[in-house]
Short mmCIF file of C-alpha atoms (C1' of nucleotides) in Angstrom, two decimals:
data_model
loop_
_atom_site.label_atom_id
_atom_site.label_comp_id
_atom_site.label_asym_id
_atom_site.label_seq_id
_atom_site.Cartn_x
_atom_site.Cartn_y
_atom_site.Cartn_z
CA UNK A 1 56.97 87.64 112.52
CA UNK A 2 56.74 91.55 112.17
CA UNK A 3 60.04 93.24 112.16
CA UNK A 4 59.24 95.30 115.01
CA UNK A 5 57.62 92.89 117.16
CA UNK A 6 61.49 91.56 116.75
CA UNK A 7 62.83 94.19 117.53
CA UNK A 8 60.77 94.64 120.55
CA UNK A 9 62.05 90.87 121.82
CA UNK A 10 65.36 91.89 121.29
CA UNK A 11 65.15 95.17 123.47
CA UNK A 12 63.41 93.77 126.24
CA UNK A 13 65.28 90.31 126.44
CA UNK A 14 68.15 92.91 127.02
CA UNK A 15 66.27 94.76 129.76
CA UNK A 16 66.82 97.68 127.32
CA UNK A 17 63.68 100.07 126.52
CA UNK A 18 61.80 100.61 123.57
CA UNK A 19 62.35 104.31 123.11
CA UNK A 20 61.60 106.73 120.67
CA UNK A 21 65.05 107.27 119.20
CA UNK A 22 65.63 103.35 118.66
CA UNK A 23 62.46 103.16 116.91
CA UNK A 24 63.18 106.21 114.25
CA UNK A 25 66.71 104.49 113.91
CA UNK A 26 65.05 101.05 113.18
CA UNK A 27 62.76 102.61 110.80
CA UNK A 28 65.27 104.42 108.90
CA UNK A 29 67.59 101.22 108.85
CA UNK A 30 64.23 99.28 107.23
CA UNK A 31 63.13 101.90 104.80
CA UNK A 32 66.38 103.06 103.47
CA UNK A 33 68.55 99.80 103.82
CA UNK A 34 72.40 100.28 103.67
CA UNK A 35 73.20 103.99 104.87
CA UNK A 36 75.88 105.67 106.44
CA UNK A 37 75.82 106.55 109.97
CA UNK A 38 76.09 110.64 108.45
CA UNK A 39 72.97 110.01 106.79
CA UNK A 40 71.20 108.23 109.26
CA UNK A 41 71.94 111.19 111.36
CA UNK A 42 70.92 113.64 108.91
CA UNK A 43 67.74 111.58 108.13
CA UNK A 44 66.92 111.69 111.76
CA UNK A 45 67.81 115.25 112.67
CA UNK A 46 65.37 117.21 114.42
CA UNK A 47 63.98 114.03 116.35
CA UNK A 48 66.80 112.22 117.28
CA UNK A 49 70.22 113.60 118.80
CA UNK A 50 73.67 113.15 117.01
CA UNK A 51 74.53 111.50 120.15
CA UNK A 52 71.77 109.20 120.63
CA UNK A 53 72.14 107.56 116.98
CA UNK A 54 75.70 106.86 117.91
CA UNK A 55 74.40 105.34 120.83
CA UNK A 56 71.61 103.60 119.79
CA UNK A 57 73.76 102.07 116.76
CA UNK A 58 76.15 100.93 119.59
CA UNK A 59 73.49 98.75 121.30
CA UNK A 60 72.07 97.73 118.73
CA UNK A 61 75.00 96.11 117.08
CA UNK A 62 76.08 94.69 120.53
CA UNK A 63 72.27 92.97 120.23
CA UNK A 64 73.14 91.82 116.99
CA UNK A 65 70.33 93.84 115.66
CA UNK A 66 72.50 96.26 112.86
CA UNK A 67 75.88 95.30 111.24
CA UNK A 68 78.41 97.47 109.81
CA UNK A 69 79.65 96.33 106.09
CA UNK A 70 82.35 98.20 104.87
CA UNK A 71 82.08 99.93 101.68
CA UNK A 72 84.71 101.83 100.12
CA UNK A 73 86.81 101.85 103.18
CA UNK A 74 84.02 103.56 104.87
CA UNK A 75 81.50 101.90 107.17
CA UNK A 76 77.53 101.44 106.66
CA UNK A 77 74.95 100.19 108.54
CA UNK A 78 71.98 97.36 108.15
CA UNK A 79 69.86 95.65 109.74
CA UNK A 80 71.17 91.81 110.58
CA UNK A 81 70.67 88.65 109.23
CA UNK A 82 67.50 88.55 111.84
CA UNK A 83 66.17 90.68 109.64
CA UNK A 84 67.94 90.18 106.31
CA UNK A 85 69.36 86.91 104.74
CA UNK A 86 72.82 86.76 104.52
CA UNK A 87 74.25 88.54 101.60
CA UNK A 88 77.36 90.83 100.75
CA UNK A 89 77.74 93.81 98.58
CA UNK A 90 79.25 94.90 94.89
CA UNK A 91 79.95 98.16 94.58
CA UNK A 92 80.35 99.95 90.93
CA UNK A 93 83.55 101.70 90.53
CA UNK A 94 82.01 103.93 87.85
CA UNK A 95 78.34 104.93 89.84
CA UNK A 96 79.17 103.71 93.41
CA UNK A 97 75.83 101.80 92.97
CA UNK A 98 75.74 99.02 95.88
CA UNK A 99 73.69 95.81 94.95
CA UNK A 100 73.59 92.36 97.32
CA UNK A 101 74.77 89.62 96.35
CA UNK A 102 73.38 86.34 97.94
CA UNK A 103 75.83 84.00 99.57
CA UNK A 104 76.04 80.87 97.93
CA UNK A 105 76.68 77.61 99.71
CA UNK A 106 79.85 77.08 97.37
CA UNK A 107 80.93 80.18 98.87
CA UNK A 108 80.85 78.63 102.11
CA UNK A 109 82.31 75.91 101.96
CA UNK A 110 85.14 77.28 100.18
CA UNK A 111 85.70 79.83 102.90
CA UNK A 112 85.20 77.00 105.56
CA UNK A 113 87.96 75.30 103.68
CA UNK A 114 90.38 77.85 103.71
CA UNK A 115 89.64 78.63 107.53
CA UNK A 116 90.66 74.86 108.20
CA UNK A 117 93.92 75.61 106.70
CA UNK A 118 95.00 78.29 109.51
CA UNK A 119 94.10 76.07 112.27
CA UNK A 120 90.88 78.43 113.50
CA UNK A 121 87.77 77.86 114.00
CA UNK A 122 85.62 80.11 111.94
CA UNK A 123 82.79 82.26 113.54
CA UNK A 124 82.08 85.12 110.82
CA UNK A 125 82.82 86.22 107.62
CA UNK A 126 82.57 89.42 105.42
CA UNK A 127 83.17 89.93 101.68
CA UNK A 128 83.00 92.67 99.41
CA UNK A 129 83.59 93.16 95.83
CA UNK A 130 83.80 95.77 93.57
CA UNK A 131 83.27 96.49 89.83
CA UNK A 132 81.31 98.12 87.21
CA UNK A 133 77.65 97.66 86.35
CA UNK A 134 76.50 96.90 83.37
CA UNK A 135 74.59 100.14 82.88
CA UNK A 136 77.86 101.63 83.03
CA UNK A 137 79.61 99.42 81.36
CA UNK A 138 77.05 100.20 78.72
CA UNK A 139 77.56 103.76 78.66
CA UNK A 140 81.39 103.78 78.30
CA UNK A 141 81.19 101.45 74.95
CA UNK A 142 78.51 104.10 73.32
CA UNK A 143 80.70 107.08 74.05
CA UNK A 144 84.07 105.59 72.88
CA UNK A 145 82.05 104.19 69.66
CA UNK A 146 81.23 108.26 68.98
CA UNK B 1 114.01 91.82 92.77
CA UNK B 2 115.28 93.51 95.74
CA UNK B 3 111.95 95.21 97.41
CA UNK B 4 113.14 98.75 97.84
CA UNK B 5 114.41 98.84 94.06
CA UNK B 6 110.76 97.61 93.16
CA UNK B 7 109.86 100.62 95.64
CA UNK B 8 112.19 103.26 93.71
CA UNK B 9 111.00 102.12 90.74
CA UNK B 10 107.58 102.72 91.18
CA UNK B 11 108.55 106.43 92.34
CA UNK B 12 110.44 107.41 89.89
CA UNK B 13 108.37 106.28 87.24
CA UNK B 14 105.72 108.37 88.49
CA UNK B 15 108.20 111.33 88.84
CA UNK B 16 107.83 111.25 92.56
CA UNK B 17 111.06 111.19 94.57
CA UNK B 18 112.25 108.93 97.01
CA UNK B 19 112.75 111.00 100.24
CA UNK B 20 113.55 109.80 103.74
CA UNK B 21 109.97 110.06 104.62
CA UNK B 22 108.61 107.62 102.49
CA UNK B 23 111.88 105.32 103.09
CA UNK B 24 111.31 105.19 106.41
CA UNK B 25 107.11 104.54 106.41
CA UNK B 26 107.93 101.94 103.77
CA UNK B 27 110.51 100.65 105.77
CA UNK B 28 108.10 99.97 108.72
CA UNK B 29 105.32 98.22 106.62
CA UNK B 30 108.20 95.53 105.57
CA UNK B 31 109.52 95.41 109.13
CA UNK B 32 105.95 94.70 111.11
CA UNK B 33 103.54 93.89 108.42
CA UNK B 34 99.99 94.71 109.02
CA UNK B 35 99.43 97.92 110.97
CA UNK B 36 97.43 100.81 112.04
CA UNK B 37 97.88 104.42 110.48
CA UNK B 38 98.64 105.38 114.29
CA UNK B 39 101.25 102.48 114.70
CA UNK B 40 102.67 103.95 111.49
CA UNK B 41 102.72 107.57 112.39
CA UNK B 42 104.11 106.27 116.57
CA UNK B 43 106.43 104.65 114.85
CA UNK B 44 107.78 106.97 112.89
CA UNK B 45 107.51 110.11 115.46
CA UNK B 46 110.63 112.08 115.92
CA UNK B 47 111.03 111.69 112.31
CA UNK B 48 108.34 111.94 110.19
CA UNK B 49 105.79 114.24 111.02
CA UNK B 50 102.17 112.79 111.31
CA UNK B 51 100.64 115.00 108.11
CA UNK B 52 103.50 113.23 106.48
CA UNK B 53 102.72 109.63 107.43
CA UNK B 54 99.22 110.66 105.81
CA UNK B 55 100.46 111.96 102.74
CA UNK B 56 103.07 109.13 101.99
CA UNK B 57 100.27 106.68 102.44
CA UNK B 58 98.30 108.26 99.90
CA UNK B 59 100.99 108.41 97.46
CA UNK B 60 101.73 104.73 98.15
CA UNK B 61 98.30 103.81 97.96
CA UNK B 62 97.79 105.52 94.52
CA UNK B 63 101.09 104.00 93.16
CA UNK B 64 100.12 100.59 94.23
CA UNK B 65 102.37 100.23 96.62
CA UNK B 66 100.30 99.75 100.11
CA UNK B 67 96.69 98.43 100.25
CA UNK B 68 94.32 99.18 103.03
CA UNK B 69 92.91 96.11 104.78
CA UNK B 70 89.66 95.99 106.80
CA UNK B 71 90.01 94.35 110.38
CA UNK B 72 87.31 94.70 112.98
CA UNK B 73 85.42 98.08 111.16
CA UNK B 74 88.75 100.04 111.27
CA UNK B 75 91.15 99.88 108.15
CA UNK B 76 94.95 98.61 108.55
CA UNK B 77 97.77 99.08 106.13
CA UNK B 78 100.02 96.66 104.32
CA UNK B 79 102.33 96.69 101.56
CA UNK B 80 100.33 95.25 97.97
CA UNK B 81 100.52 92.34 95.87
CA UNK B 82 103.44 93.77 94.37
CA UNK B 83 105.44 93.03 97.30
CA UNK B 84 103.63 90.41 98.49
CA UNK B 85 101.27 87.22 97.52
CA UNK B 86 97.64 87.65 97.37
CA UNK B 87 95.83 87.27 100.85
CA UNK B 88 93.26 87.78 103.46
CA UNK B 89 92.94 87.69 106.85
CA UNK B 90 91.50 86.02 109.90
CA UNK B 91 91.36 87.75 113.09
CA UNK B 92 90.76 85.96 116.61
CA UNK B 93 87.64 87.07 118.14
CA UNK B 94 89.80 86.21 121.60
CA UNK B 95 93.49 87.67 121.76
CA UNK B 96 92.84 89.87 118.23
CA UNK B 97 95.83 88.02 116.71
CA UNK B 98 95.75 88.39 112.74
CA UNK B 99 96.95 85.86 110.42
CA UNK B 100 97.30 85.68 106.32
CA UNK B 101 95.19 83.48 104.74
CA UNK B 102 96.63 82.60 101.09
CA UNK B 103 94.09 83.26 98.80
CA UNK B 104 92.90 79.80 96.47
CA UNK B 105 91.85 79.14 93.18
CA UNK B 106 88.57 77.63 94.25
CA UNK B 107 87.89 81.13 96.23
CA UNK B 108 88.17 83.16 93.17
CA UNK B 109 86.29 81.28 90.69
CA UNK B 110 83.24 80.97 93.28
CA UNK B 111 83.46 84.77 93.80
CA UNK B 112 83.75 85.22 89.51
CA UNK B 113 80.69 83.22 89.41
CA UNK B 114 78.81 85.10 92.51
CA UNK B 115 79.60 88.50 90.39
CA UNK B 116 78.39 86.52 87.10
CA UNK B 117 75.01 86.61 88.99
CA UNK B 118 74.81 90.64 89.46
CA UNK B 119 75.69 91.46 85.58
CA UNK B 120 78.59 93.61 87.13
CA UNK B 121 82.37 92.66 85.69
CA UNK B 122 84.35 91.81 88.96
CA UNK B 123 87.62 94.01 89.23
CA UNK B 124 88.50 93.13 92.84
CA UNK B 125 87.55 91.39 96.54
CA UNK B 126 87.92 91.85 100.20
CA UNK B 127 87.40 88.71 102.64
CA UNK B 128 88.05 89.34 105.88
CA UNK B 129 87.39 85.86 108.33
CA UNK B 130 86.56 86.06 112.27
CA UNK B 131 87.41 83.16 114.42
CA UNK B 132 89.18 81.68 117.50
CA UNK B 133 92.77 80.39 117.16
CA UNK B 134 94.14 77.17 118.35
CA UNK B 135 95.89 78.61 120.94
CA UNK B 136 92.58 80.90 122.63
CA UNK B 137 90.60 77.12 121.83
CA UNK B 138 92.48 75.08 123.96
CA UNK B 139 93.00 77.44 126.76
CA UNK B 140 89.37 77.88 127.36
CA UNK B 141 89.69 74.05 127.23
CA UNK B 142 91.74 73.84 129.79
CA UNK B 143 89.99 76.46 132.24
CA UNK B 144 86.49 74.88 132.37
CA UNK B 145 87.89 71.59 133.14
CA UNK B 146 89.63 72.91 135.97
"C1'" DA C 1 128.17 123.90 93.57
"C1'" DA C 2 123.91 126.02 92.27
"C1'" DC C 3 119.26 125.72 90.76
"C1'" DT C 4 114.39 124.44 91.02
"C1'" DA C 5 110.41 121.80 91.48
"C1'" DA C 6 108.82 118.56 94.72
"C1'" DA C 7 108.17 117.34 99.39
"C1'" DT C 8 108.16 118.24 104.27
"C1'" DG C 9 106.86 120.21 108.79
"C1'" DC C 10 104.18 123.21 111.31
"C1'" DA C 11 99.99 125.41 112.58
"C1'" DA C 12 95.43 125.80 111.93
"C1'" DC C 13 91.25 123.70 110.65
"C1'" DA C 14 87.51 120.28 109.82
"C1'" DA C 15 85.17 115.97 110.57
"C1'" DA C 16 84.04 111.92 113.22
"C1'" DA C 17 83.36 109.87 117.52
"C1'" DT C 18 83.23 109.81 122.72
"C1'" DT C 19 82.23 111.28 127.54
"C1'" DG C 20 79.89 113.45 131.67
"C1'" DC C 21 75.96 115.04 133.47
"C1'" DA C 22 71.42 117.25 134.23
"C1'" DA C 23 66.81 116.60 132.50
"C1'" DG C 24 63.29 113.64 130.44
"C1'" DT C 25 60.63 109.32 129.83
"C1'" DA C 26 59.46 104.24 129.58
"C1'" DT C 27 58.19 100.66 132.48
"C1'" DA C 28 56.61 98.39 136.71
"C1'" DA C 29 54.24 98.75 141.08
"C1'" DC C 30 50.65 100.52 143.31
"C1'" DG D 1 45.61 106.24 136.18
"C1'" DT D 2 49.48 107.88 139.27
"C1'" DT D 3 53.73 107.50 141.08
"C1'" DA D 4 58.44 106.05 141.61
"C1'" DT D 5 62.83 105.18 139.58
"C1'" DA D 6 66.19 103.35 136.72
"C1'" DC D 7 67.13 103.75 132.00
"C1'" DT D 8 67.76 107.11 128.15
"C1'" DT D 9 68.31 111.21 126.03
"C1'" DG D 10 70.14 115.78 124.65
"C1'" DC D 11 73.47 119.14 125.20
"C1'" DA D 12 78.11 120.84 125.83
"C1'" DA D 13 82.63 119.87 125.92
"C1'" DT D 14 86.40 117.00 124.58
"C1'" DT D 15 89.11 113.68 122.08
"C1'" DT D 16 90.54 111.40 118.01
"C1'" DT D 17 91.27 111.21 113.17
"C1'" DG D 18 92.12 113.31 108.92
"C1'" DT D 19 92.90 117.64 105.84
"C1'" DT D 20 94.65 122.20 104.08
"C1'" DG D 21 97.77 126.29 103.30
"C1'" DC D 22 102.12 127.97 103.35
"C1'" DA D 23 107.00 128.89 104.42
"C1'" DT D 24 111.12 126.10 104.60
"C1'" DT D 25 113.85 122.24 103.24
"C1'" DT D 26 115.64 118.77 100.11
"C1'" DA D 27 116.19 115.48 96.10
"C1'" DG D 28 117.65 115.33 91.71
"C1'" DT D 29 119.37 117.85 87.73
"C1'" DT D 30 122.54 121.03 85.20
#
DNA sequence: AACTAAATGCAACAAAATTGCAAGTATAAC
DNA sequence: GTTATACTTGCAATTTTGTTGCATTTAGTT
């Protein structure tokens, strides 16, 4: 199904309206993926309030529409596995490049494993990695062989 | 090795001093573990000035000495792996307790192969697991049988 | 005990996020 | 298509979180 048409269900299932501002956020969230909330703000300014992208962000992560991953100790925002499959992120030390990385049933079950071991039951996960690209890695080799 | 000599240590040999300030912050992470930078700098009020609290974390941080953790989209502080064993954490959707969760073998060779995949070299990983504890389980048990 | 570079505390500032409220607008009913 | 109205928005003000500059204090050395 189109993303929007989603995104419409979503809203109105809610009794929430489909509004101007949620639509520019959506848009921005599908065209530029992974973004901060600065830059979704900056991206937006002029036709959507500071304010209302906070807001908007709110509901829409209480409607399980965006999802914060952290990056860096810093938060971003995409658009949920209704709209994405589930993945993580590597970030490059060197570049601060972000690539997904698909989850992997091992994963999974490893994780459901370990869960079993502390007595919960296991709802949601997150993971996040860091470490250098090869592009980068690439570089640093040519300019210490110089 | 006794912690605080591991703590000295680690000043000195960066030329940094150990002052009460920075005794008394890292005394706190070994006395409650896991905690907020607000719990820190509460904590710590009356004696250590808030800017302070900042700045020894920073130091700490950059010496290796505390890590920050993810939990629920804000970041906590603990002391590192060189005090203690590798981890992550699970947090109960219900009462927000947070336990350790020892990290395994089987968990890091899945995630070395899941980098393998990217062409990035893996230098570190965050997990951080959402659930429901025994205890929150069984006493929704108990209160829709009643 | 005195010296000195490092560290602290205070005040001021900057950035990020939240709240209250008047004005605007999406939807449903006519 | 108009109208009514409850939901949303934008703006201003505030709160919370983190940072910077500088005079004073203190840890570690001589």
């Amino acid at each position: 199904m189109k993303q929007e048409k989603l995104l419409r269900r979503a809203l109105e299932d809610n009794g929430s309206r489909v509004t101007q501002p949620r639509l520019v956020v959506f848009r921005l969230l599908q065209e530029h993926g992974l973004q901060s909330i600065a830059e979704l703000i900056s991206r937006s300014s002029g036709t959507v309030d500071r304010v209302s992208v906070y807001r908007v962000i709110e509901l829409f992560e209480k409607l399980g529409i965006v999802r914060r991953v952290t990056i860096g100790w810093k938060y971003k925002l995409e658009l949920s596995e209704i709209f994405l499959d589930h993945h993580h992120h590597i970030t490059c030390l060197s570049c601060n490049k972000v690539v997904a990385v698909k989850e992997d049933e091992k994963l999974e079950k490893v994780i459901d494993r370990l869960a079993d071991g502390t007595g919960f039951s296991l709802s949601s996960h997150q993971l996040e990695l860091q470490g250098h690209c090869k592009t980068c890695r690439e570089r640093s080799t040519t300019l210490q062989s110089s």
